[in-house]
Amino acid sequence: MTAPLHEAHPTSPGRRLPDTQQGMRRRNLSRVMHTVNAEGPLSRAAVASHIGLTRAAVSTLVDELIRSGLLEELGPERPGRVGRPGSALALSGRGPAGIGAEVGVDHLAVCAVDLRGEVRARAVRHGVNRGRSPELVIGELTALVEQVVAAAEREGLWPAGLAVAVPGLVARDARTVVRAPNLDWHDTDLGALLSGDLPLAVDNEANFGGLAELWLGEGAPRDFLHVSAEIGIGGAVVVDGRLLRGTRGFAGELGHVPVRPEGPECACGGRGCLEQYAGEEAVLRAAGLAPGEHRVELLAERAAQGDKDVRRALRGAGTALGIALTGAVNLLDPQTVVLGGALAGLAPWLLPSLERELARRTAGPACSVTVSRLGPEGPLLGAAHSVVRGVLDDPAAVAGRP
Amino acid sequence: MTAPLHEAHPTSPGRRLPDTQQGMRRRNLSRVMHTVNAEGPLSRAAVASHIGLTRAAVSTLVDELIRSGLLEELGPERPGRVGRPGSALALSGRGPAGIGAEVGVDHLAVCAVDLRGEVRARAVRHGVNRGRSPELVIGELTALVEQVVAAAEREGLWPAGLAVAVPGLVARDARTVVRAPNLDWHDTDLGALLSGDLPLAVDNEANFGGLAELWLGEGAPRDFLHVSAEIGIGGAVVVDGRLLRGTRGFAGELGHVPVRPEGPECACGGRGCLEQYAGEEAVLRAAGLAPGEHRVELLAERAAQGDKDVRRALRGAGTALGIALTGAVNLLDPQTVVLGGALAGLAPWLLPSLERELARRTAGPACSVTVSRLGPEGPLLGAAHSVVRGVLDDPAAVAGRP
């Protein structure tokens, strides 16, 4: 799988196609897809009025999208609308699908999402991946991908691309895992390990979680800091509806922001990083519990039962999160901070101390903190939806396939 | 001065004009201007080949820009080039000018920059502004602006807009100073105080400093964190060649990133903020010196002479900068950190401890740190150039004026 998946977002103006008729046509095809996605089902006339093109121009674009299997006609619109009834257009439920995959520390998961955003097939395998060879793990992942693709094809869909979420730093080539300490992987080229010929994009799980929040969160803002945890603590910075990736693709490493500069040593080489106070191991240690599987569920259960040690440990983690987030909020001025992944389930016991630190350290109104409804599902859904968004952003790129 | 200056950068794809012929023409006019700016003087044929349009299409665009006084013809190109010689095009030296202004804690400055980037007029007034009423200060600034505009007009230029740099937080309306603690200004509407009818944009001085670095720095990267100091410590985050502004326009507040969470109280409401260790007052106090004017020059002089107290104070400031920057680098993954403003002159004594902290706290290669060549000139030049960039980005918007 060596073909790079085109970026999940509109590229920046500097990198856009030249302003030719051909580039304009591709962007207008995308506008039609995005309009039907956001507002549909819609008649051709309604699409035309939304995007400010003539009815004739839109009809040509729509016909091309129907021929390519990206749009479908639902039949005449219900009466009651103004004007002659047109045939309502919807995104196709039998066209391309985004295949999302997640390599977790203790699970693998794959799903297929259609253009309408519905999960149409899914497969999960539980079991610890830490310390196993990338070849073995990716071999198992490939089997799950094949299983999900086959199920999707039985529903009349075809895979438009594969996006893989990993708990580690991913290079800007979108295929090399530079460092995933909780898997013990270094410089692992997933493009070489994955067989098949689907366009591939690998990304950090917190990034896909942040994108899921952007695309699927109800009333989600376009400027936010997404904080998530699996075993480590990850972050994703979304600015004006786009993920901030950084020069090497390593942006969002909130877990290694110094909280107490002379604090405990961290695997990253630093001291007193956020992960040393709010990472899973640190919280378990502070609560007097041993590491192991399903420890987040255990922490939530004990905290709900009123366990004093667990509650104190989570309060401490919330304080550390509040200190690190104060710095992040001062640098980024986001509209909100979203707690996702495993942190979402622990929010009731993290939030009071977290919000107290943010408020007492910020002049003026403190940044709001919200809890993700997607929780641990975010990264997998974000991965699959990134492929779907790629199709909406440039439908012409897949129009000739499969 | 109530007309808002259009954004100095291309707007994001989501906010662009619809893809009509008219929008395409405006963007292509901008491409011609940017190409001549980056590569000129150039013939029409060379411009056409750079931007991938036909010679005929480019000629129409160029003729319009010449009629509007934005481009001029220098006469036939020198021989030795391939093909029939064309007339070389250059940005006009007698067209629109950007007027930049700076409200410093102890000075006011104004300059006029032409489309070619040359400073054509300049005026400065020294004297403490802290604690004086905004009406008085802006009254004096207006007189300086009028003086500089008159001088520019004598050179055949006309003012395209006014950009004002202030040491404080500016709202996204680009006219209201929400908080400038070192001037003791709060919720001050500069749009109402400035007389005249030039399009106006007010911004934080560190933001304009960062933009100056982007536009004028030699070999400047497109992803960097600009750190500057006047009395406080400011920052500007530039991502992919664009300034990250934040939801309220407050992004880049590096001075209030917590360095030691239980450290001294800060005016912002927090504790142990970077400004408490590396701000001018903190450094003077640590060095056993009294506050006053021109203290940065005094610190540099004493440090150069080998004064142990001053060197220790600057080492401590460098350490605190390194801790705060580690967090910022982990979040943003910039290509480099640029020390600007007053910090540039103190770099020889700040850098060793700053770089040591960054290196020991970062796994893998640490982010590089460079020193701005613009130093304290950055914000004023950045302000004036932001107006010039606005003209390059949308020449059609000024083509009908003056």
Short mmCIF file of C-alpha atoms in Angstrom, two decimals, chain A:
data_model
loop_
_atom_site.label_atom_id
_atom_site.label_comp_id
_atom_site.label_asym_id
_atom_site.label_seq_id
_atom_site.Cartn_x
_atom_site.Cartn_y
_atom_site.Cartn_z
CA MET A 1 0.00 0.00 0.00
CA THR A 2 2.22 2.74 -1.21
CA ALA A 3 -0.08 5.33 -2.81
CA PRO A 4 -0.35 8.31 -0.48
CA LEU A 5 -3.89 9.28 0.40
CA HIS A 6 -4.53 12.90 -0.50
CA GLU A 7 -4.81 15.20 2.52
CA ALA A 8 -8.08 14.90 4.39
CA HIS A 9 -8.47 18.70 4.31
CA PRO A 10 -8.58 21.26 1.57
CA THR A 11 -4.97 22.10 0.92
CA SER A 12 -3.78 25.58 1.79
CA PRO A 13 -4.14 28.33 -0.82
CA GLY A 14 -0.40 28.22 -1.51
CA ARG A 15 -0.56 24.58 -2.54
CA ARG A 16 -3.78 24.70 -4.54
CA LEU A 17 -4.08 23.74 -8.17
CA PRO A 18 -3.60 26.65 -10.56
CA ASP A 19 -6.78 28.60 -11.21
CA THR A 20 -7.59 26.87 -14.45
CA GLN A 21 -10.98 25.77 -15.73
CA GLN A 22 -10.00 22.22 -14.80
CA GLY A 23 -9.05 23.15 -11.21
CA MET A 24 -12.26 25.18 -10.91
CA ARG A 25 -14.34 22.20 -12.07
CA ARG A 26 -12.71 19.93 -9.46
CA ARG A 27 -13.34 22.43 -6.68
CA ASN A 28 -16.94 22.91 -7.79
CA LEU A 29 -17.52 19.13 -7.79
CA SER A 30 -16.28 19.21 -4.19
CA ARG A 31 -18.61 22.11 -3.33
CA VAL A 32 -21.58 20.12 -4.61
CA MET A 33 -20.58 17.09 -2.51
CA HIS A 34 -20.03 19.20 0.64
CA THR A 35 -23.32 21.04 0.15
CA VAL A 36 -25.33 17.82 -0.22
CA ASN A 37 -23.44 16.40 2.78
CA ALA A 38 -24.21 19.39 5.00
CA GLU A 39 -27.72 20.27 3.80
CA GLY A 40 -29.07 17.33 1.78
CA PRO A 41 -31.19 15.82 0.49
CA LEU A 42 -31.46 18.78 -1.88
CA SER A 43 -32.73 19.47 -5.39
CA ARG A 44 -30.32 20.64 -8.09
CA ALA A 45 -31.86 24.11 -7.82
CA ALA A 46 -31.25 24.22 -4.07
CA VAL A 47 -27.64 23.11 -4.55
CA ALA A 48 -27.19 25.84 -7.16
CA SER A 49 -28.54 28.52 -4.84
CA HIS A 50 -26.34 27.29 -1.96
CA ILE A 51 -23.10 27.48 -3.89
CA GLY A 52 -23.90 30.47 -6.08
CA LEU A 53 -23.60 28.79 -9.49
CA THR A 54 -26.22 28.54 -12.24
CA ARG A 55 -28.69 25.68 -12.31
CA ALA A 56 -27.19 24.53 -15.63
CA ALA A 57 -23.63 24.48 -14.29
CA VAL A 58 -24.73 22.52 -11.23
CA SER A 59 -26.66 20.00 -13.35
CA THR A 60 -23.54 19.17 -15.33
CA LEU A 61 -21.57 18.64 -12.12
CA VAL A 62 -24.35 16.57 -10.53
CA ASP A 63 -24.69 14.34 -13.60
CA GLU A 64 -20.97 13.59 -13.43
CA LEU A 65 -21.20 12.75 -9.72
CA ILE A 66 -24.19 10.45 -10.29
CA ARG A 67 -22.39 8.64 -13.13
CA SER A 68 -19.41 8.12 -10.78
CA GLY A 69 -21.65 6.63 -8.09
CA LEU A 70 -20.98 9.42 -5.58
CA LEU A 71 -24.46 10.96 -5.58
CA GLU A 72 -27.85 9.32 -6.04
CA GLU A 73 -31.35 10.62 -6.79
CA LEU A 74 -34.03 9.86 -4.24
CA GLY A 75 -36.95 10.69 -6.57
CA PRO A 76 -39.20 13.79 -6.53
CA GLU A 77 -39.05 16.03 -3.46
CA ARG A 78 -42.08 16.15 -1.21
CA PRO A 79 -44.60 18.87 -2.11
CA GLY A 80 -44.87 21.97 0.06
CA ARG A 81 -41.65 23.50 -1.19
CA VAL A 82 -41.68 26.58 -3.39
CA GLY A 83 -41.34 26.06 -7.17
CA ARG A 84 -41.45 23.01 -9.43
CA PRO A 85 -40.47 19.86 -7.46
CA GLY A 86 -36.99 18.54 -8.35
CA SER A 87 -35.48 15.17 -7.65
CA ALA A 88 -33.71 15.23 -4.26
CA LEU A 89 -30.00 14.42 -4.31
CA ALA A 90 -28.24 12.47 -1.57
CA LEU A 91 -24.75 11.12 -1.04
CA SER A 92 -24.54 7.57 -2.29
CA GLY A 93 -24.95 4.72 0.18
CA ARG A 94 -23.51 2.26 -2.37
CA GLY A 95 -20.44 4.19 -3.53
CA PRO A 96 -16.99 4.58 -1.97
CA ALA A 97 -16.36 3.74 1.70
CA GLY A 98 -13.63 4.90 4.05
CA ILE A 99 -11.80 2.09 5.82
CA GLY A 100 -10.56 3.14 9.27
CA ALA A 101 -8.21 1.06 11.41
CA GLU A 102 -6.79 1.47 14.91
CA VAL A 103 -3.69 -0.11 16.43
CA GLY A 104 -4.24 0.22 20.18
CA VAL A 105 -1.93 -0.91 22.95
CA ASP A 106 -4.37 -3.71 23.80
CA HIS A 107 -6.66 -4.01 20.77
CA LEU A 108 -7.02 -3.77 16.99
CA ALA A 109 -10.16 -2.39 15.33
CA VAL A 110 -11.30 -1.76 11.74
CA CYS A 111 -14.48 -0.25 10.35
CA ALA A 112 -16.02 0.86 7.03
CA VAL A 113 -17.95 4.14 6.83
CA ASP A 114 -20.01 5.13 3.78
CA LEU A 115 -20.29 8.65 2.27
CA ARG A 116 -23.31 9.29 4.48
CA GLY A 117 -21.19 8.71 7.57
CA GLU A 118 -22.77 5.41 8.56
CA VAL A 119 -20.64 2.57 9.91
CA ARG A 120 -21.46 -0.34 7.57
CA ALA A 121 -18.99 -2.99 8.78
CA ARG A 122 -16.74 -3.46 11.79
CA ALA A 123 -14.24 -5.93 13.30
CA VAL A 124 -12.31 -5.90 16.61
CA ARG A 125 -9.60 -8.12 18.14
CA HIS A 126 -8.67 -7.75 21.81
CA GLY A 127 -5.19 -8.66 23.03
CA VAL A 128 -2.01 -6.88 24.10
CA ASN A 129 0.11 -5.52 21.21
CA ARG A 130 2.86 -3.94 23.29
CA GLY A 131 6.20 -5.57 22.64
CA ARG A 132 4.95 -7.73 19.72
CA SER A 133 6.69 -7.30 16.37
CA PRO A 134 5.09 -4.80 13.98
CA GLU A 135 5.03 -7.57 11.33
CA LEU A 136 2.81 -9.79 13.50
CA VAL A 137 0.49 -6.98 14.57
CA ILE A 138 0.12 -5.53 11.07
CA GLY A 139 -0.42 -9.04 9.67
CA GLU A 140 -3.40 -9.41 12.00
CA LEU A 141 -4.60 -5.92 11.16
CA THR A 142 -4.46 -6.75 7.44
CA ALA A 143 -6.67 -9.79 8.02
CA LEU A 144 -9.22 -7.60 9.83
CA VAL A 145 -9.09 -5.02 7.00
CA GLU A 146 -9.77 -7.75 4.42
CA GLN A 147 -12.69 -9.02 6.49
CA VAL A 148 -14.23 -5.53 6.74
CA VAL A 149 -13.63 -4.73 3.05
CA ALA A 150 -15.34 -7.99 2.06
CA ALA A 151 -18.33 -7.17 4.29
CA ALA A 152 -18.54 -3.66 2.79
CA GLU A 153 -18.40 -5.03 -0.75
CA ARG A 154 -21.32 -7.33 0.04
CA GLU A 155 -23.25 -4.11 0.78
CA GLY A 156 -22.38 -2.67 -2.63
CA LEU A 157 -19.60 -0.38 -1.37
CA TRP A 158 -16.00 -0.16 -2.58
CA PRO A 159 -13.02 0.94 -0.44
CA ALA A 160 -11.68 4.41 -1.32
CA GLY A 161 -8.73 4.28 1.05
CA LEU A 162 -7.37 3.03 4.37
CA ALA A 163 -6.48 5.27 7.32
CA VAL A 164 -4.67 3.81 10.34
CA ALA A 165 -4.58 5.38 13.83
CA VAL A 166 -1.54 4.58 15.98
CA PRO A 167 -0.56 5.65 19.51
CA GLY A 168 2.69 7.34 18.50
CA LEU A 169 4.45 9.98 16.43
CA VAL A 170 3.95 9.62 12.68
CA ALA A 171 6.18 11.25 10.07
CA ARG A 172 4.70 13.62 7.51
CA ASP A 173 4.92 10.87 4.89
CA ALA A 174 1.77 9.53 6.62
CA ARG A 175 3.13 5.98 6.70
CA THR A 176 6.15 5.83 9.05
CA VAL A 177 5.64 5.43 12.81
CA VAL A 178 8.68 7.31 14.10
CA ARG A 179 8.16 6.42 17.77
CA ALA A 180 5.37 4.60 19.59
CA PRO A 181 6.86 4.00 23.07
CA ASN A 182 3.78 2.17 24.38
CA LEU A 183 4.03 -0.34 21.52
CA ASP A 184 7.85 -0.27 21.59
CA TRP A 185 7.90 0.54 17.85
CA HIS A 186 10.52 2.79 16.23
CA ASP A 187 10.81 3.94 12.61
CA THR A 188 8.26 1.38 11.48
CA ASP A 189 7.11 1.78 7.87
CA LEU A 190 3.48 0.65 7.90
CA GLY A 191 3.28 1.27 4.14
CA ALA A 192 5.74 -1.57 3.60
CA LEU A 193 4.03 -3.91 6.10
CA LEU A 194 0.46 -3.49 4.87
CA SER A 195 -0.29 -5.54 1.77
CA GLY A 196 -2.95 -4.54 -0.76
CA ASP A 197 -3.21 -1.48 -2.97
CA LEU A 198 -5.54 0.87 -1.11
CA PRO A 199 -4.37 4.48 -0.75
CA LEU A 200 -2.96 4.69 2.80
CA ALA A 201 -2.70 7.37 5.48
CA VAL A 202 -1.27 6.65 8.94
CA ASP A 203 -1.72 9.22 11.70
CA ASN A 204 -1.48 9.68 15.45
CA GLU A 205 -4.59 8.46 17.28
CA ALA A 206 -5.09 11.81 19.02
CA ASN A 207 -5.08 13.55 15.63
CA PHE A 208 -7.80 11.25 14.29
CA GLY A 209 -9.68 11.71 17.58
CA GLY A 210 -9.51 15.48 17.13
CA LEU A 211 -10.71 15.23 13.54
CA ALA A 212 -13.61 13.00 14.63
CA GLU A 213 -14.56 15.69 17.14
CA LEU A 214 -14.44 18.31 14.39
CA TRP A 215 -16.52 16.28 11.92
CA LEU A 216 -18.89 14.36 14.20
CA GLY A 217 -19.13 16.35 17.43
CA GLU A 218 -22.46 18.09 17.78
CA GLY A 219 -21.97 21.84 17.56
CA ALA A 220 -18.21 21.25 17.56
CA PRO A 221 -16.16 24.42 17.35
CA ARG A 222 -13.59 24.92 14.60
CA ASP A 223 -10.82 25.96 17.01
CA PHE A 224 -10.10 23.57 19.83
CA LEU A 225 -7.52 21.54 21.63
CA HIS A 226 -8.40 17.86 21.83
CA VAL A 227 -6.80 15.98 24.73
CA SER A 228 -7.00 12.22 24.75
CA ALA A 229 -5.45 9.32 26.57
CA GLU A 230 -4.96 5.70 25.85
CA ILE A 231 -1.90 4.75 27.90
CA GLY A 232 -0.01 7.97 27.18
CA ILE A 233 -1.52 11.42 26.82
CA GLY A 234 -2.00 12.80 23.34
CA GLY A 235 -3.29 16.03 21.97
CA ALA A 236 -4.54 17.45 18.70
CA VAL A 237 -4.68 21.13 17.83
CA VAL A 238 -7.49 22.12 15.45
CA VAL A 239 -7.30 25.68 14.10
CA ASP A 240 -10.01 27.11 11.87
CA GLY A 241 -11.24 23.61 11.09
CA ARG A 242 -7.80 22.23 10.18
CA LEU A 243 -5.43 20.00 12.08
CA LEU A 244 -2.15 21.65 13.01
CA ARG A 245 0.48 19.05 12.13
CA GLY A 246 3.80 20.75 12.77
CA THR A 247 7.00 20.65 10.75
CA ARG A 248 7.73 16.97 11.34
CA GLY A 249 4.11 15.97 11.97
CA PHE A 250 4.70 15.87 15.75
CA ALA A 251 2.49 18.77 16.90
CA GLY A 252 0.03 18.27 19.76
CA GLU A 253 2.39 16.45 22.14
CA LEU A 254 0.65 17.81 25.23
CA GLY A 255 1.80 14.79 27.26
CA HIS A 256 5.35 16.15 27.23
CA VAL A 257 4.65 19.73 28.22
CA PRO A 258 6.65 20.37 31.43
CA VAL A 259 4.33 20.74 34.44
CA ARG A 260 6.94 20.81 37.21
CA PRO A 261 10.36 21.36 35.64
CA GLU A 262 12.23 19.45 38.37
CA GLY A 263 9.67 16.63 38.58
CA PRO A 264 10.18 12.91 37.82
CA GLU A 265 12.15 11.83 34.75
CA CYS A 266 10.11 10.96 31.68
CA ALA A 267 10.85 8.46 28.88
CA CYS A 268 10.94 11.41 26.46
CA GLY A 269 14.13 12.70 28.06
CA GLY A 270 12.44 15.53 29.94
CA ARG A 271 11.42 15.92 33.58
CA GLY A 272 8.02 16.56 35.15
CA CYS A 273 6.08 16.16 31.87
CA LEU A 274 2.27 16.04 32.07
CA GLU A 275 2.38 12.28 31.41
CA GLN A 276 4.27 11.87 34.72
CA TYR A 277 1.20 13.18 36.57
CA ALA A 278 -1.80 12.37 34.40
CA GLY A 279 -0.73 9.35 32.30
CA GLU A 280 -2.37 6.00 33.11
CA GLU A 281 0.65 4.53 34.90
CA ALA A 282 1.19 7.65 37.01
CA VAL A 283 -2.47 7.74 38.08
CA LEU A 284 -2.52 4.04 38.92
CA ARG A 285 0.68 4.43 40.96
CA ALA A 286 -0.71 7.48 42.78
CA ALA A 287 -3.88 5.47 43.55
CA GLY A 288 -1.87 2.47 44.82
CA LEU A 289 -3.05 0.19 41.99
CA ALA A 290 -1.00 -2.14 39.77
CA PRO A 291 -0.83 -1.63 35.98
CA GLY A 292 -2.79 -4.03 33.75
CA GLU A 293 -5.60 -4.27 31.19
CA HIS A 294 -8.86 -2.33 31.54
CA ARG A 295 -7.39 -0.12 34.25
CA VAL A 296 -9.28 2.97 33.13
CA GLU A 297 -12.59 1.16 33.71
CA LEU A 298 -11.28 0.11 37.13
CA LEU A 299 -10.34 3.70 38.02
CA ALA A 300 -13.78 4.95 36.97
CA GLU A 301 -15.50 2.18 38.96
CA ARG A 302 -13.48 2.85 42.13
CA ALA A 303 -13.90 6.62 41.81
CA ALA A 304 -17.66 6.18 41.42
CA GLN A 305 -17.66 4.03 44.58
CA GLY A 306 -15.96 6.90 46.45
CA ASP A 307 -12.48 5.33 46.80
CA LYS A 308 -10.48 8.14 48.44
CA ASP A 309 -7.08 7.13 47.04
CA VAL A 310 -8.40 6.93 43.48
CA ARG A 311 -10.23 10.23 43.80
CA ARG A 312 -7.10 11.92 45.17
CA ALA A 313 -5.03 10.49 42.32
CA LEU A 314 -7.52 11.77 39.73
CA ARG A 315 -7.63 15.19 41.44
CA GLY A 316 -3.86 15.37 41.12
CA ALA A 317 -4.05 14.38 37.46
CA GLY A 318 -6.70 17.08 36.90
CA THR A 319 -4.45 19.70 38.52
CA ALA A 320 -1.53 18.71 36.28
CA LEU A 321 -3.80 18.78 33.22
CA GLY A 322 -4.97 22.27 34.25
CA ILE A 323 -1.39 23.58 34.52
CA ALA A 324 -0.35 22.14 31.14
CA LEU A 325 -3.57 23.33 29.51
CA THR A 326 -3.06 26.88 30.86
CA GLY A 327 0.14 27.08 28.85
CA ALA A 328 -1.54 25.56 25.80
CA VAL A 329 -4.52 27.92 26.04
CA ASN A 330 -2.20 30.93 26.35
CA LEU A 331 -0.34 29.85 23.23
CA LEU A 332 -3.30 28.78 21.07
CA ASP A 333 -6.34 30.67 22.40
CA PRO A 334 -8.74 27.88 21.40
CA GLN A 335 -12.49 28.19 21.66
CA THR A 336 -12.64 25.14 23.90
CA VAL A 337 -10.69 22.17 25.25
CA VAL A 338 -12.23 18.76 24.53
CA LEU A 339 -11.42 15.80 26.79
CA GLY A 340 -11.54 12.63 24.70
CA GLY A 341 -10.39 9.01 24.67
CA ALA A 342 -10.08 7.38 28.08
CA LEU A 343 -10.11 10.82 29.74
CA ALA A 344 -13.76 11.27 28.77
CA GLY A 345 -14.80 8.43 31.08
CA LEU A 346 -12.82 9.90 33.99
CA ALA A 347 -14.00 13.47 33.42
CA PRO A 348 -16.29 13.70 36.48
CA TRP A 349 -13.27 13.32 38.78
CA LEU A 350 -10.71 15.19 36.66
CA LEU A 351 -12.73 18.26 35.75
CA PRO A 352 -13.11 20.06 39.11
CA SER A 353 -9.37 20.43 39.78
CA LEU A 354 -8.59 20.89 36.07
CA GLU A 355 -11.06 23.75 35.70
CA ARG A 356 -9.94 25.33 39.00
CA GLU A 357 -6.33 25.55 37.76
CA LEU A 358 -7.38 26.94 34.38
CA ALA A 359 -9.61 29.57 36.01
CA ARG A 360 -7.15 30.71 38.67
CA ARG A 361 -4.28 30.98 36.18
CA THR A 362 -6.17 32.90 33.49
CA ALA A 363 -7.12 36.55 33.57
CA GLY A 364 -10.60 37.07 32.13
CA PRO A 365 -12.95 34.23 31.27
CA ALA A 366 -11.20 30.86 31.28
CA CYS A 367 -11.38 28.61 28.25
CA SER A 368 -14.32 26.19 28.46
CA VAL A 369 -13.69 22.45 28.82
CA THR A 370 -16.07 19.94 27.27
CA VAL A 371 -16.18 16.15 27.27
CA SER A 372 -16.22 14.20 24.01
CA ARG A 373 -19.30 12.10 23.35
CA LEU A 374 -17.20 9.86 21.11
CA GLY A 375 -14.78 8.86 23.88
CA PRO A 376 -12.57 5.89 22.94
CA GLU A 377 -14.42 5.49 19.59
CA GLY A 378 -13.04 8.81 18.31
CA PRO A 379 -9.75 7.73 16.69
CA LEU A 380 -11.27 4.81 14.74
CA LEU A 381 -14.19 6.89 13.47
CA GLY A 382 -11.86 9.80 12.70
CA ALA A 383 -9.66 7.51 10.61
CA ALA A 384 -12.57 6.16 8.53
CA HIS A 385 -14.12 9.60 8.13
CA SER A 386 -10.79 11.08 6.98
CA VAL A 387 -11.06 8.87 3.89
CA VAL A 388 -14.68 9.92 3.35
CA ARG A 389 -13.72 13.60 3.72
CA GLY A 390 -10.98 13.04 1.17
CA VAL A 391 -13.64 11.93 -1.32
CA LEU A 392 -15.84 14.96 -0.52
CA ASP A 393 -12.83 17.28 -0.87
CA ASP A 394 -11.81 15.97 -4.28
CA PRO A 395 -14.44 13.69 -5.78
CA ALA A 396 -12.73 13.84 -9.18
CA ALA A 397 -9.77 11.90 -7.74
CA VAL A 398 -11.89 8.80 -7.15
CA ALA A 399 -14.45 9.31 -9.92
CA GLY A 400 -12.73 6.89 -12.29
CA ARG A 401 -12.58 4.08 -9.72
CA PRO A 402 -13.08 1.37 -8.75
#
